[in-house]
PDB file of C-alpha atoms in Angstrom:
ATOM      1  CA  MET A1174      -1.136 -24.979  -3.852  1.00 87.00           C
ATOM      2  CA  ILE A1175      -0.555 -21.327  -2.968  1.00 96.00           C
ATOM      3  CA  GLY A1176       2.977 -20.253  -3.848  1.00 97.00           C
ATOM      4  CA  ALA A1177       2.727 -16.531  -3.125  1.00 98.00           C
ATOM      5  CA  VAL A1178       0.767 -14.250  -0.813  1.00 98.00           C
ATOM      6  CA  VAL A1179       0.256 -10.614  -1.789  1.00 98.00           C
ATOM      7  CA  VAL A1180      -0.882  -8.270   0.978  1.00 98.00           C
ATOM      8  CA  ASP A1181      -2.425  -4.828   0.974  1.00 98.00           C
ATOM      9  CA  ILE A1182      -1.301  -2.535   3.813  1.00 97.00           C
ATOM     10  CA  GLU A1183      -3.992  -0.045   4.853  1.00 95.00           C
ATOM     11  CA  GLY A1184      -6.778  -1.869   6.699  1.00 96.00           C
ATOM     12  CA  THR A1185      -5.190  -5.266   6.021  1.00 98.00           C
ATOM     13  CA  THR A1186      -1.791  -5.552   7.679  1.00 98.00           C
ATOM     14  CA  SER A1187      -2.023  -2.162   9.366  1.00 97.00           C
ATOM     15  CA  PRO A1188      -4.630   0.181  10.875  1.00 96.00           C
ATOM     16  CA  THR A1189      -6.005   2.758   8.460  1.00 94.00           C
ATOM     17  CA  SER A1190      -5.716   5.367  11.208  1.00 93.00           C
ATOM     18  CA  ALA A1191      -1.958   4.825  11.490  1.00 93.00           C
ATOM     19  CA  VAL A1192      -1.478   5.382   7.773  1.00 89.00           C
ATOM     20  CA  ARG A1193      -3.765   8.380   7.429  1.00 88.00           C
ATOM     21  CA  GLU A1194      -2.929  10.150  10.671  1.00 89.00           C
ATOM     22  CA  ASP A1195       0.800   9.470  10.781  1.00 90.00           C
ATOM     23  CA  LEU A1196       1.959   9.310   7.159  1.00 90.00           C
ATOM     24  CA  TYR A1197      -0.633  11.677   5.731  1.00 89.00           C
ATOM     25  CA  GLY A1198      -0.217  14.168   8.559  1.00 91.00           C
ATOM     26  CA  TYR A1199       3.569  14.129   8.287  1.00 94.00           C
ATOM     27  CA  THR A1200       3.364  14.640   4.528  1.00 94.00           C
ATOM     28  CA  ARG A1201       0.776  17.396   4.711  1.00 92.00           C
ATOM     29  CA  GLY A1202       2.813  19.552   7.039  1.00 91.00           C
ATOM     30  CA  ARG A1203       5.982  19.301   4.993  1.00 94.00           C
ATOM     31  CA  LEU A1204       4.726  19.477   1.399  1.00 94.00           C
ATOM     32  CA  PRO A1205       5.078  23.258   0.799  1.00 94.00           C
ATOM     33  CA  ARG A1206       8.640  23.469   2.113  1.00 95.00           C
ATOM     34  CA  TRP A1207       9.695  20.329   0.250  1.00 96.00           C
ATOM     35  CA  LEU A1208       8.323  21.663  -3.036  1.00 96.00           C
ATOM     36  CA  ARG A1209       9.992  25.049  -2.542  1.00 94.00           C
ATOM     37  CA  GLU A1210      13.368  23.386  -2.012  1.00 93.00           C
ATOM     38  CA  GLY A1211      13.215  22.442  -5.693  1.00 90.00           C
ATOM     39  CA  SER A1212      14.986  19.079  -5.668  1.00 94.00           C
ATOM     40  CA  PRO A1213      14.789  17.024  -8.890  1.00 95.00           C
ATOM     41  CA  ALA A1214      12.159  14.810  -7.240  1.00 94.00           C
ATOM     42  CA  ALA A1215      10.117  17.853  -6.167  1.00 96.00           C
ATOM     43  CA  ALA A1216      10.327  19.341  -9.659  1.00 96.00           C
ATOM     44  CA  GLU A1217       9.133  16.060 -11.173  1.00 96.00           C
ATOM     45  CA  VAL A1218       6.233  15.812  -8.731  1.00 96.00           C
ATOM     46  CA  ALA A1219       5.225  19.419  -9.402  1.00 97.00           C
ATOM     47  CA  GLN A1220       5.197  18.897 -13.165  1.00 97.00           C
ATOM     48  CA  ARG A1221       3.244  15.635 -12.965  1.00 96.00           C
ATOM     49  CA  THR A1222       0.765  17.282 -10.591  1.00 97.00           C
ATOM     50  CA  ARG A1223       0.187  20.186 -12.996  1.00 97.00           C
ATOM     51  CA  GLU A1224      -0.418  17.732 -15.842  1.00 97.00           C
ATOM     52  CA  LEU A1225      -2.769  15.500 -13.856  1.00 95.00           C
ATOM     53  CA  ALA A1226      -4.731  18.436 -12.428  1.00 96.00           C
ATOM     54  CA  GLY A1227      -4.914  20.268 -15.757  1.00 97.00           C
ATOM     55  CA  ARG A1228      -3.214  23.285 -14.162  1.00 97.00           C
ATOM     56  CA  PRO A1229      -0.104  23.895 -16.344  1.00 96.00           C
ATOM     57  CA  ASP A1230       0.478  27.376 -14.889  1.00 96.00           C
ATOM     58  CA  ALA A1231       0.138  26.427 -11.203  1.00 96.00           C
ATOM     59  CA  ASP A1232       2.932  27.899  -9.079  1.00 96.00           C
ATOM     60  CA  THR A1233       4.584  26.031  -6.225  1.00 95.00           C
ATOM     61  CA  ASP A1234       2.029  27.115  -3.622  1.00 95.00           C
ATOM     62  CA  ALA A1235      -0.844  26.091  -5.903  1.00 96.00           C
ATOM     63  CA  VAL A1236       0.780  22.705  -6.521  1.00 97.00           C
ATOM     64  CA  ALA A1237       1.089  22.224  -2.755  1.00 96.00           C
ATOM     65  CA  GLU A1238      -2.616  22.951  -2.307  1.00 96.00           C
ATOM     66  CA  ILE A1239      -3.551  20.536  -5.098  1.00 97.00           C
ATOM     67  CA  LEU A1240      -1.506  17.802  -3.441  1.00 97.00           C
ATOM     68  CA  ARG A1241      -2.937  18.587  -0.019  1.00 95.00           C
ATOM     69  CA  GLY A1242      -6.441  18.424  -1.468  1.00 95.00           C
ATOM     70  CA  TRP A1243      -5.724  15.000  -2.930  1.00 95.00           C
ATOM     71  CA  LEU A1244      -4.257  13.923   0.398  1.00 92.00           C
ATOM     72  CA  ASP A1245      -7.312  15.076   2.339  1.00 91.00           C
ATOM     73  CA  SER A1246      -9.622  13.292  -0.122  1.00 90.00           C
ATOM     74  CA  ASP A1247      -7.448  10.149  -0.205  1.00 86.00           C
ATOM     75  CA  VAL A1248      -6.977  10.420  -3.968  1.00 90.00           C
ATOM     76  CA  LYS A1249      -4.612   7.689  -5.161  1.00 87.00           C
ATOM     77  CA  ALA A1250      -2.568   9.994  -7.404  1.00 91.00           C
ATOM     78  CA  ALA A1251       0.901   8.839  -8.438  1.00 89.00           C
ATOM     79  CA  PRO A1252       2.692  12.195  -7.925  1.00 94.00           C
ATOM     80  CA  LEU A1253       1.216  12.488  -4.437  1.00 94.00           C
ATOM     81  CA  LYS A1254       2.410   9.000  -3.538  1.00 90.00           C
ATOM     82  CA  GLN A1255       5.858   9.812  -4.929  1.00 91.00           C
ATOM     83  CA  ALA A1256       6.070  12.969  -2.801  1.00 94.00           C
ATOM     84  CA  GLN A1257       4.835  11.118   0.262  1.00 92.00           C
ATOM     85  CA  GLY A1258       7.507   8.447  -0.191  1.00 91.00           C
ATOM     86  CA  VAL A1259      10.342  10.953  -0.288  1.00 93.00           C
ATOM     87  CA  ILE A1260       9.039  13.165   2.520  1.00 95.00           C
ATOM     88  CA  CYS A1261       8.222  10.310   4.889  1.00 94.00           C
ATOM     89  CA  ALA A1262      11.590   8.628   4.325  1.00 94.00           C
ATOM     90  CA  GLU A1263      13.088  11.360   6.498  1.00 92.00           C
ATOM     91  CA  GLY A1264      10.469  10.756   9.181  1.00 95.00           C
ATOM     92  CA  PHE A1265      11.130   7.028   9.351  1.00 96.00           C
ATOM     93  CA  ARG A1266      14.868   7.537   9.630  1.00 95.00           C
ATOM     94  CA  SER A1267      14.555  10.188  12.308  1.00 95.00           C
ATOM     95  CA  GLY A1268      12.228   8.034  14.400  1.00 94.00           C
ATOM     96  CA  ALA A1269       9.250  10.349  13.917  1.00 95.00           C
ATOM     97  CA  LEU A1270       7.407   7.637  11.972  1.00 96.00           C
ATOM     98  CA  THR A1271       7.033   3.919  12.687  1.00 96.00           C
ATOM     99  CA  GLY A1272       5.350   1.112  10.783  1.00 97.00           C
ATOM    100  CA  GLU A1273       2.277  -0.019  12.716  1.00 97.00           C
ATOM    101  CA  PHE A1274       0.819  -3.514  12.233  1.00 97.00           C
ATOM    102  CA  PHE A1275      -2.127  -5.477  13.582  1.00 97.00           C
ATOM    103  CA  SER A1276      -0.751  -7.939  16.133  1.00 97.00           C
ATOM    104  CA  ASP A1277      -1.624 -11.009  14.056  1.00 97.00           C
ATOM    105  CA  ALA A1278       0.140  -9.836  10.879  1.00 98.00           C
ATOM    106  CA  PRO A1279       3.876 -10.099  11.741  1.00 97.00           C
ATOM    107  CA  PRO A1280       3.759 -13.677  13.114  1.00 97.00           C
ATOM    108  CA  ALA A1281       1.718 -14.840  10.121  1.00 98.00           C
ATOM    109  CA  LEU A1282       4.125 -13.211   7.665  1.00 98.00           C
ATOM    110  CA  ARG A1283       7.090 -14.795   9.429  1.00 97.00           C
ATOM    111  CA  ARG A1284       5.380 -18.201   9.460  1.00 97.00           C
ATOM    112  CA  TRP A1285       4.550 -18.100   5.744  1.00 97.00           C
ATOM    113  CA  HIS A1286       8.059 -16.953   4.912  1.00 97.00           C
ATOM    114  CA  ASP A1287       9.511 -19.854   6.906  1.00 97.00           C
ATOM    115  CA  GLN A1288       7.225 -22.216   4.965  1.00 95.00           C
ATOM    116  CA  GLY A1289       8.783 -21.032   1.712  1.00 96.00           C
ATOM    117  CA  ILE A1290       5.815 -18.934   0.564  1.00 97.00           C
ATOM    118  CA  GLY A1291       6.792 -15.868  -1.456  1.00 98.00           C
ATOM    119  CA  LEU A1292       5.508 -12.680   0.173  1.00 98.00           C
ATOM    120  CA  TYR A1293       4.698  -9.507  -1.744  1.00 98.00           C
ATOM    121  CA  VAL A1294       3.145  -6.128  -0.990  1.00 98.00           C
ATOM    122  CA  TYR A1295       0.744  -4.254  -3.286  1.00 98.00           C
ATOM    123  CA  SER A1296      -0.307  -0.869  -1.999  1.00 96.00           C
ATOM    124  CA  SER A1297      -1.278   2.519  -3.407  1.00 91.00           C
ATOM    125  CA  GLY A1298       1.548   3.943  -1.301  1.00 89.00           C
ATOM    126  CA  SER A1299       4.864   4.201  -3.130  1.00 90.00           C
ATOM    127  CA  VAL A1300       7.331   1.323  -3.041  1.00 94.00           C
ATOM    128  CA  ARG A1301       9.599   3.598  -1.014  1.00 93.00           C
ATOM    129  CA  ASN A1302       6.885   4.119   1.624  1.00 93.00           C
ATOM    130  CA  GLN A1303       6.098   0.405   1.666  1.00 96.00           C
ATOM    131  CA  ARG A1304       9.714  -0.565   2.278  1.00 97.00           C
ATOM    132  CA  ASP A1305      10.067   1.992   5.049  1.00 96.00           C
ATOM    133  CA  TRP A1306       6.798   0.905   6.674  1.00 97.00           C
ATOM    134  CA  PHE A1307       8.042  -2.680   6.893  1.00 98.00           C
ATOM    135  CA  THR A1308      11.688  -1.812   7.618  1.00 98.00           C
ATOM    136  CA  PHE A1309      10.809   0.457  10.531  1.00 97.00           C
ATOM    137  CA  ALA A1310       8.008  -1.699  11.949  1.00 96.00           C
ATOM    138  CA  ARG A1311       7.485  -0.990  15.645  1.00 92.00           C
ATOM    139  CA  ASP A1312       8.197  -4.524  16.873  1.00 85.00           C
ATOM    140  CA  GLY A1313      11.044  -5.330  14.495  1.00 90.00           C
ATOM    141  CA  GLY A1314      11.845  -4.997  10.816  1.00 94.00           C
ATOM    142  CA  LEU A1315       9.728  -7.066   8.441  1.00 98.00           C
ATOM    143  CA  ALA A1316      11.185  -5.963   5.108  1.00 98.00           C
ATOM    144  CA  PRO A1317      13.526  -8.994   4.750  1.00 97.00           C
ATOM    145  CA  LEU A1318      10.420 -11.201   4.568  1.00 98.00           C
ATOM    146  CA  ILE A1319       9.145  -9.471   1.426  1.00 98.00           C
ATOM    147  CA  SER A1320      10.273 -10.653  -2.001  1.00 98.00           C
ATOM    148  CA  ASP A1321       9.025  -7.641  -3.975  1.00 98.00           C
ATOM    149  CA  TRP A1322       6.877  -4.510  -3.799  1.00 98.00           C
ATOM    150  CA  PHE A1323       4.186  -3.189  -6.139  1.00 98.00           C
ATOM    151  CA  ASP A1324       2.504   0.212  -6.332  1.00 95.00           C
ATOM    152  CA  LEU A1325       0.566   2.428  -8.743  1.00 91.00           C
ATOM    153  CA  ALA A1326       3.704   3.189 -10.748  1.00 90.00           C
ATOM    154  CA  ASN A1327       5.022  -0.301 -11.418  1.00 95.00           C
ATOM    155  CA  ALA A1328       1.752  -2.284 -11.371  1.00 97.00           C
ATOM    156  CA  GLY A1329      -1.188   0.070 -11.967  1.00 95.00           C
ATOM    157  CA  ALA A1330      -4.474   0.942 -10.307  1.00 94.00           C
ATOM    158  CA  LYS A1331      -5.658  -1.469  -7.625  1.00 96.00           C
ATOM    159  CA  LYS A1332      -9.172  -1.776  -9.028  1.00 97.00           C
ATOM    160  CA  ASP A1333      -7.928  -2.764 -12.508  1.00 98.00           C
ATOM    161  CA  PRO A1334      -7.639  -6.527 -13.203  1.00 98.00           C
ATOM    162  CA  GLU A1335      -4.751  -5.835 -15.580  1.00 98.00           C
ATOM    163  CA  SER A1336      -2.651  -4.677 -12.617  1.00 98.00           C
ATOM    164  CA  TYR A1337      -2.927  -8.114 -11.068  1.00 98.00           C
ATOM    165  CA  ARG A1338      -1.929  -9.781 -14.342  1.00 98.00           C
ATOM    166  CA  THR A1339       1.136  -7.528 -14.393  1.00 98.00           C
ATOM    167  CA  ILE A1340       2.056  -8.563 -10.851  1.00 98.00           C
ATOM    168  CA  ALA A1341       1.503 -12.261 -11.595  1.00 98.00           C
ATOM    169  CA  ALA A1342       3.875 -11.997 -14.551  1.00 98.00           C
ATOM    170  CA  ALA A1343       6.496 -10.324 -12.352  1.00 98.00           C
ATOM    171  CA  ILE A1344       6.105 -12.976  -9.645  1.00 98.00           C
ATOM    172  CA  GLY A1345       6.225 -15.749 -12.225  1.00 98.00           C
ATOM    173  CA  LEU A1346       3.207 -17.702 -10.999  1.00 98.00           C
ATOM    174  CA  PRO A1347      -0.245 -18.289 -12.500  1.00 97.00           C
ATOM    175  CA  GLY A1348      -3.160 -16.522 -10.848  1.00 97.00           C
ATOM    176  CA  PRO A1349      -4.584 -19.595  -9.049  1.00 96.00           C
ATOM    177  CA  ARG A1350      -1.310 -19.974  -7.125  1.00 97.00           C
ATOM    178  CA  ILE A1351      -1.405 -16.404  -5.803  1.00 98.00           C
ATOM    179  CA  LEU A1352      -3.472 -15.363  -2.773  1.00 98.00           C
ATOM    180  CA  PHE A1353      -4.412 -11.699  -2.304  1.00 98.00           C
ATOM    181  CA  LEU A1354      -5.398 -10.357   1.118  1.00 98.00           C
ATOM    182  CA  SER A1355      -7.193  -7.001   1.163  1.00 98.00           C
ATOM    183  CA  ASP A1356      -9.873  -5.144   3.074  1.00 97.00           C
ATOM    184  CA  HIS A1357     -11.281  -3.530  -0.083  1.00 97.00           C
ATOM    185  CA  PRO A1358     -14.035  -5.423  -1.972  1.00 97.00           C
ATOM    186  CA  ASP A1359     -13.286  -3.684  -5.291  1.00 97.00           C
ATOM    187  CA  GLU A1360      -9.659  -4.787  -5.125  1.00 98.00           C
ATOM    188  CA  LEU A1361     -10.726  -8.353  -4.388  1.00 98.00           C
ATOM    189  CA  ASP A1362     -13.071  -8.216  -7.386  1.00 98.00           C
ATOM    190  CA  ALA A1363     -10.242  -7.087  -9.671  1.00 98.00           C
ATOM    191  CA  ALA A1364      -7.800  -9.717  -8.414  1.00 98.00           C
ATOM    192  CA  ALA A1365     -10.416 -12.469  -8.736  1.00 98.00           C
ATOM    193  CA  GLU A1366     -11.179 -11.361 -12.300  1.00 98.00           C
ATOM    194  CA  ALA A1367      -7.451 -11.766 -13.041  1.00 98.00           C
ATOM    195  CA  GLY A1368      -7.669 -15.359 -11.799  1.00 98.00           C
ATOM    196  CA  TRP A1369      -6.140 -14.921  -8.340  1.00 98.00           C
ATOM    197  CA  ARG A1370      -7.321 -16.518  -5.110  1.00 97.00           C
ATOM    198  CA  VAL A1371      -8.621 -13.839  -2.741  1.00 98.00           C
ATOM    199  CA  LEU A1372      -9.576 -13.444   0.909  1.00 97.00           C
ATOM    200  CA  GLY A1373     -11.178 -10.360   2.368  1.00 98.00           C
ATOM    201  CA  VAL A1374      -9.822  -9.043   5.661  1.00 98.00           C
ATOM    202  CA  THR A1375     -12.309  -7.266   7.926  1.00 97.00           C
ATOM    203  CA  ARG A1376     -11.264  -5.744  11.224  1.00 95.00           C
ATOM    204  CA  ALA A1377     -13.097  -3.812  13.923  1.00 92.00           C
ATOM    205  CA  GLY A1378     -13.027  -0.075  13.386  1.00 92.00           C
ATOM    206  CA  GLU A1379     -11.895  -0.214   9.768  1.00 95.00           C
ATOM    207  CA  PRO A1380     -13.907   1.660   7.105  1.00 92.00           C
ATOM    208  CA  ASN A1381     -14.511  -1.071   4.505  1.00 93.00           C
ATOM    209  CA  SER A1382     -17.277  -3.643   4.960  1.00 94.00           C
ATOM    210  CA  PRO A1383     -17.374  -7.249   3.735  1.00 95.00           C
ATOM    211  CA  ARG A1384     -19.155  -7.903   0.462  1.00 95.00           C
ATOM    212  CA  ALA A1385     -20.122 -11.087  -1.349  1.00 95.00           C
ATOM    213  CA  PRO A1386     -19.058 -13.274  -3.030  1.00 95.00           C
ATOM    214  CA  HIS A1387     -15.702 -13.309  -1.275  1.00 96.00           C
ATOM    215  CA  ARG A1388     -14.823 -15.120   1.920  1.00 96.00           C
ATOM    216  CA  TRP A1389     -13.786 -12.792   4.764  1.00 97.00           C
ATOM    217  CA  ILE A1390     -11.527 -13.331   7.772  1.00 97.00           C
ATOM    218  CA  ASN A1391     -10.835 -11.304  10.932  1.00 96.00           C
ATOM    219  CA  ASP A1392      -7.339 -12.531  11.675  1.00 97.00           C
ATOM    220  CA  PHE A1393      -4.387 -13.764   9.589  1.00 98.00           C
ATOM    221  CA  ALA A1394      -4.351 -16.875  11.806  1.00 96.00           C
ATOM    222  CA  GLU A1395      -7.506 -17.928   9.935  1.00 96.00           C
ATOM    223  CA  VAL A1396      -5.658 -18.191   6.624  1.00 96.00           C
ATOM    224  CA  ASP A1397      -5.259 -21.792   5.465  1.00 90.00           C
ATOM    225  CA  LEU A1398      -2.948 -21.705   2.452  1.00 90.00           C
ATOM    226  CA  SER A1399      -3.902 -25.246   1.506  1.00 81.00           C
ATOM    227  CA  ALA A1400      -7.541 -24.194   1.055  1.00 66.00           C
ATOM    228  CA  ALA A1401      -7.289 -20.432   0.524  1.00 58.00           C
ATOM    229  CA  GLY A1402     -10.086 -19.057  -1.600  1.00 48.00           C
ATOM    230  CA  ASP A1403     -11.929 -22.424  -1.759  1.00 47.00           C
TER     231      ASP A1403
END
């Protein structure tokens, strides 16, 4: 029996366009000023960016351009996600940003929560961004439904099976009792290799296409937790 459901965000619970246009756009416009302000978080991001890019002498403007380049190319770099989390926190609290969800996702999450299923989020976006996305959801906060949050920093890369073993250990359930919902075939492959149950989520207008051998659904209402992954 499934005891926990882990959901991806972009393309799974939420439209990719909302994430990339709203969060990415908000971050892109504010990166240079945020870095120049020199907060401890900004200094940490700048140093980690220099190390990851192999640019130890990069000044603040160069660091901003590196981060913007990663943002434009959708590079899942930890310092970029850290910066995005801090910058967008202001946007969520000011009302400039709102968590957007496919219409079927919130009722399904609420239903599973009411059934006693543990709900978790695993996204390349920082835990801070994840919490804000669910807390400031357009049609009502969803964060209280979520038991824990996982990102690149506390779990690892989403295409690495070891990341899913790390999450399973944190949840405290064996792989076969965990169901992962994602729109990305490579992530499903990695989770399946770690022993998890998986279901692909494919939605109109989203960039990723279904790929065997996984089962794919179009709507969270199609999820049957008693037979998930069978």
